[in-house]
Coordinates of C-alpha atoms in Angstrom, one line a residue:
X137 CA 79.3 108.0 113.8
X138 CA 76.7 105.9 111.9
X139 CA 76.2 108.7 109.5
X140 CA 80.0 108.9 108.9
X141 CA 80.1 105.2 108.1
X142 CA 77.2 105.7 105.6
X143 CA 79.3 108.5 104.0
X144 CA 82.2 106.1 103.8
X145 CA 80.0 103.5 102.1
X146 CA 78.9 106.1 99.5
X147 CA 82.5 106.9 98.9
X148 CA 83.5 103.3 98.4
X149 CA 80.7 102.8 95.9
X150 CA 81.9 105.7 93.8
X151 CA 78.9 107.9 94.3
X152 CA 80.9 110.8 95.6
X153 CA 83.5 110.7 92.9
X154 CA 81.4 110.2 89.7
X155 CA 82.0 112.7 87.0
X156 CA 78.6 114.3 87.4
X157 CA 79.2 114.9 91.1
X158 CA 82.7 116.3 90.5
X159 CA 81.4 118.8 87.9
X160 CA 79.6 120.6 90.8
X161 CA 83.0 121.8 91.9
X162 CA 85.5 119.8 94.0
X163 CA 84.9 116.6 95.9
X164 CA 82.1 116.9 98.5
X165 CA 83.1 114.5 101.3
X166 CA 82.9 115.2 105.0
X167 CA 86.6 115.3 105.9
X168 CA 86.1 115.3 109.6
X169 CA 83.7 112.4 109.6
X170 CA 85.9 110.3 107.3
X171 CA 88.9 111.2 109.3
X172 CA 87.2 110.0 112.5
X173 CA 86.1 106.8 110.8
X174 CA 89.7 106.3 109.4
X175 CA 91.1 106.5 113.0
X176 CA 88.6 103.9 114.2
X177 CA 89.4 101.6 111.3
X178 CA 93.2 102.1 112.0
X179 CA 92.7 101.2 115.7
X180 CA 90.7 98.1 114.6
X181 CA 93.5 96.8 112.3
X182 CA 96.1 97.8 115.0
X183 CA 94.3 95.5 117.5
X184 CA 94.3 92.7 115.0
X185 CA 98.0 93.2 114.2
X186 CA 98.8 93.5 117.9
X187 CA 97.3 90.2 118.6
X188 CA 100.7 88.7 117.8
X189 CA 102.0 90.0 121.1
X190 CA 99.1 88.3 123.0
X191 CA 99.9 84.8 121.9
X192 CA 103.6 84.6 122.7
X193 CA 105.1 81.6 124.3
X194 CA 106.1 83.6 127.4
X195 CA 102.7 85.1 127.9
X196 CA 100.9 88.2 126.5
X197 CA 102.6 91.6 126.3
X198 CA 99.8 94.0 126.8
X199 CA 102.0 97.1 126.4
X200 CA 103.0 96.0 122.9
X201 CA 99.4 95.3 122.0
X202 CA 98.4 98.9 123.1
X203 CA 101.4 100.3 121.2
X204 CA 100.5 98.5 118.0
X205 CA 96.9 99.5 118.2
X206 CA 97.8 103.2 118.6
X207 CA 100.6 103.3 116.1
X208 CA 98.6 102.2 113.0
X209 CA 96.4 105.3 112.8
X210 CA 99.4 107.4 113.9
X211 CA 101.3 106.0 110.9
X212 CA 98.7 107.2 108.4
X213 CA 98.2 110.6 110.1
X214 CA 101.9 111.4 110.0
X215 CA 102.1 110.2 106.4
X216 CA 99.3 112.5 105.5
X217 CA 101.0 115.5 107.1
X218 CA 104.3 114.7 105.2
X219 CA 102.8 114.1 101.8
X220 CA 100.0 116.7 101.7
X221 CA 102.1 119.6 100.5
X222 CA 103.7 117.6 97.6
X223 CA 100.2 116.3 96.6
X224 CA 98.9 119.9 96.3
X225 CA 101.9 120.9 94.1
X226 CA 101.8 117.8 91.9
X227 CA 98.0 118.2 91.6
X228 CA 98.4 121.8 90.3
X229 CA 101.1 120.6 87.9
X230 CA 98.7 118.0 86.5
X231 CA 96.2 120.8 85.6
X232 CA 93.6 120.4 88.4
X233 CA 92.0 123.5 89.9
X234 CA 91.5 122.2 93.4
X235 CA 92.3 124.5 96.2
X236 CA 94.2 123.6 99.3
X237 CA 91.2 122.5 101.4
X238 CA 89.8 120.4 98.5
X239 CA 93.1 118.6 98.1
X240 CA 93.2 117.9 101.9
X241 CA 89.6 116.5 101.7
X242 CA 90.7 114.3 98.8
X243 CA 93.7 113.0 100.6
X244 CA 91.6 112.2 103.7
X245 CA 89.1 110.3 101.5
X246 CA 92.0 108.3 99.9
X247 CA 93.3 107.4 103.4
X248 CA 89.8 106.4 104.5
X249 CA 89.7 104.0 101.5
X250 CA 93.1 102.8 102.4
X251 CA 92.2 102.1 106.0
X252 CA 88.9 100.5 105.0
X253 CA 90.7 97.9 102.9
X254 CA 93.3 97.5 105.7
X255 CA 90.7 96.9 108.3
X256 CA 88.8 94.4 106.1
X257 CA 92.1 92.4 106.0
X258 CA 92.5 92.6 109.8
X259 CA 90.9 89.2 110.5
X260 CA 93.5 87.6 108.3
X261 CA 96.3 89.2 110.3
X262 CA 94.6 88.2 113.6
X263 CA 94.2 84.6 112.4
X264 CA 97.9 84.2 111.6
X265 CA 98.9 86.1 114.7
X266 CA 97.1 83.5 116.8
X267 CA 98.3 80.5 114.8
X268 CA 102.0 81.1 114.1
X269 CA 105.1 81.9 116.1
X270 CA 107.2 83.1 113.2
X271 CA 108.1 86.7 113.7
X272 CA 109.6 87.1 110.2
X273 CA 106.5 85.6 108.6
X274 CA 104.2 88.0 110.5
X275 CA 106.4 91.0 109.5
X276 CA 106.2 90.0 105.8
X277 CA 102.5 89.2 106.0
X278 CA 101.8 92.7 107.3
X279 CA 104.0 94.3 104.7
X280 CA 101.9 92.6 102.0
X281 CA 98.6 93.6 103.7
X282 CA 99.7 97.2 104.0
X283 CA 100.9 97.2 100.4
X284 CA 97.6 95.9 99.1
X285 CA 95.6 98.4 101.1
X286 CA 97.9 101.2 100.1
X287 CA 97.6 100.2 96.4
X288 CA 93.8 100.6 96.6
X289 CA 94.1 103.9 98.4
X290 CA 96.5 105.4 95.8
X291 CA 94.5 104.0 92.9
X292 CA 91.4 105.7 94.3
X293 CA 93.3 108.9 94.6
X294 CA 94.7 108.8 91.1
X295 CA 91.4 107.9 89.5
X296 CA 89.7 110.8 91.4
X297 CA 92.3 113.3 90.4
X298 CA 92.0 112.3 86.8
X299 CA 88.2 112.7 87.0
X300 CA 88.6 116.1 88.5
X301 CA 90.8 117.2 85.6
X302 CA 88.3 115.9 83.1
X303 CA 85.4 117.5 85.0
X304 CA 87.1 120.8 84.8
X305 CA 87.8 120.6 81.0
X306 CA 84.6 118.8 79.8
X307 CA 82.0 121.6 80.0
X308 CA 84.1 123.9 77.7
X309 CA 84.6 121.1 75.2
X310 CA 81.0 120.0 75.4
X311 CA 79.7 123.6 74.7
X312 CA 81.4 123.5 71.3
X313 CA 80.3 120.1 70.2
X314 CA 77.6 119.8 67.6
X315 CA 74.3 118.1 68.5
X316 CA 74.0 114.5 67.4
X317 CA 72.4 114.0 64.0
X318 CA 68.8 112.8 64.0
X319 CA 68.4 109.2 63.1
X320 CA 67.5 108.5 59.5
X321 CA 64.1 107.0 58.7
X322 CA 65.1 103.5 57.7
X323 CA 61.6 102.1 57.4
X324 CA 60.6 101.0 53.9
X325 CA 57.7 103.0 52.4
X326 CA 54.5 101.6 53.5
X327 CA 56.2 99.0 55.7
X328 CA 56.5 98.6 59.5
X329 CA 59.0 100.7 61.3
X330 CA 62.4 99.0 62.0
X331 CA 63.0 97.4 65.4
X332 CA 65.4 99.6 67.3
X333 CA 66.9 97.8 70.3
X334 CA 66.5 99.6 73.6
X335 CA 69.6 101.4 74.8
X336 CA 71.9 99.3 76.9
X337 CA 72.1 100.4 80.5
X338 CA 75.6 101.6 81.4
X339 CA 77.0 99.9 84.5
X340 CA 77.6 102.1 87.5
X341 CA 81.2 103.4 87.8
X342 CA 83.1 102.3 90.9
X343 CA 85.4 104.5 92.8
X344 CA 88.5 103.0 91.1
X345 CA 87.2 102.5 87.5
X346 CA 89.0 104.4 84.8
X347 CA 87.0 106.8 82.8
X348 CA 85.8 105.1 79.6
X349 CA 87.3 106.8 76.5
X350 CA 89.3 109.3 78.5
X351 CA 92.9 108.2 79.0
X352 CA 95.3 110.2 81.1
X353 CA 97.7 112.3 79.2
X354 CA 101.4 111.5 79.3
X355 CA 102.1 114.6 81.4
X356 CA 99.4 113.8 84.0
X357 CA 100.5 110.2 84.2
X358 CA 104.1 111.1 84.8
X359 CA 103.2 113.6 87.5
X360 CA 100.8 111.3 89.4
X361 CA 103.3 108.3 89.2
X362 CA 106.0 110.4 90.6
X363 CA 103.8 111.4 93.6
X364 CA 102.8 107.7 94.0
X365 CA 106.5 106.8 94.4
X366 CA 106.9 109.6 97.0
X367 CA 103.9 108.4 98.9
X368 CA 105.1 104.8 99.0
X369 CA 108.6 105.8 100.1
X370 CA 107.3 108.1 102.9
X371 CA 104.8 105.6 104.1
X372 CA 107.3 102.8 104.2
X373 CA 110.0 104.8 106.0
X374 CA 107.4 106.2 108.4
X375 CA 106.5 102.7 109.4
X376 CA 110.2 102.0 110.0
X377 CA 110.5 105.2 112.2
X378 CA 107.5 104.1 114.3
X379 CA 108.7 100.5 114.8
X380 CA 108.2 98.1 116.6
X381 CA 104.7 97.3 115.5
X382 CA 104.7 93.6 116.2
X383 CA 107.4 93.4 118.8
X384 CA 110.3 91.0 118.4
X385 CA 109.8 88.2 120.9
X386 CA 113.5 88.0 121.4
X387 CA 113.7 91.7 122.5
X388 CA 112.3 93.6 125.5
X389 CA 109.3 95.9 124.9
X390 CA 110.0 99.5 123.9
X391 CA 107.7 102.1 122.3
X392 CA 110.3 103.1 119.7
X393 CA 113.6 101.8 118.5
X394 CA 116.7 103.8 117.7
X395 CA 117.7 105.0 114.2
X396 CA 119.5 102.5 112.0
X397 CA 119.1 100.4 108.9
X398 CA 115.9 101.0 106.8
X399 CA 112.6 99.5 105.9
X400 CA 113.9 97.9 102.8
X401 CA 116.9 96.3 104.5
X402 CA 114.6 94.9 107.2
X403 CA 112.3 93.3 104.6
X404 CA 115.3 91.6 102.9
X405 CA 116.5 90.4 106.3
X406 CA 113.2 88.9 107.2
X407 CA 112.9 87.2 103.7
X408 CA 116.3 85.6 104.4
X409 CA 115.2 84.5 107.8
X410 CA 111.9 83.0 106.5
X411 CA 113.6 80.8 103.9
X412 CA 116.6 79.6 106.0

């Protein structure tokens, strides 16, 4: 497990997704290890989020705490299963040459980044869970937290997909480029050589930095943005299907609620409740 967390740290720092590493062919990340770490991180955030059910006025509801803890990693697992086929097709349309297993590894890596950010925000959720009794506020707070974490996960995914496309095309373009011209001798005859400043060290690329001088094409941008919308819609509605996560203090505990309404209607409802 410790080695898997080290691999996650390497992924977060961008070492696994640098252009030089991707030119070796695909993204070399341990999908099983990252998947296990992602589950642990999801359980950790679920416990923080479920803390709201332990500080109710009527006493703690341990069954809701357990349900919330288990549902967070389940939410991401089901979202992965639903969005994986579309990512493979959209990735092929964008010009990448990743095979099915490589796309799966990439999506697992993106969800690991997503859940890492989510777990890092867990103490904030736990703090408000212990210090407020407003159910609507907690719902909206967690919507924002999940949105922030999801944004970083999708950004990592899009940046890596773009780098994979560039890594595939760059060797062919580089083989036709002419060697750089030799620097001219600017020293005056008989005089001292000119002072040439040392080359400036290039800062290390992070996992979400855009490639310098390599903008995404209009076609790639459109394809990836369409998939990003699909991922956001599926993740949002999946959270609605798996509700309740926090557990409404006015209702009895249940593992799942019946079909009805939607995620977006619920958010608007809680916004209205919060500002009444």
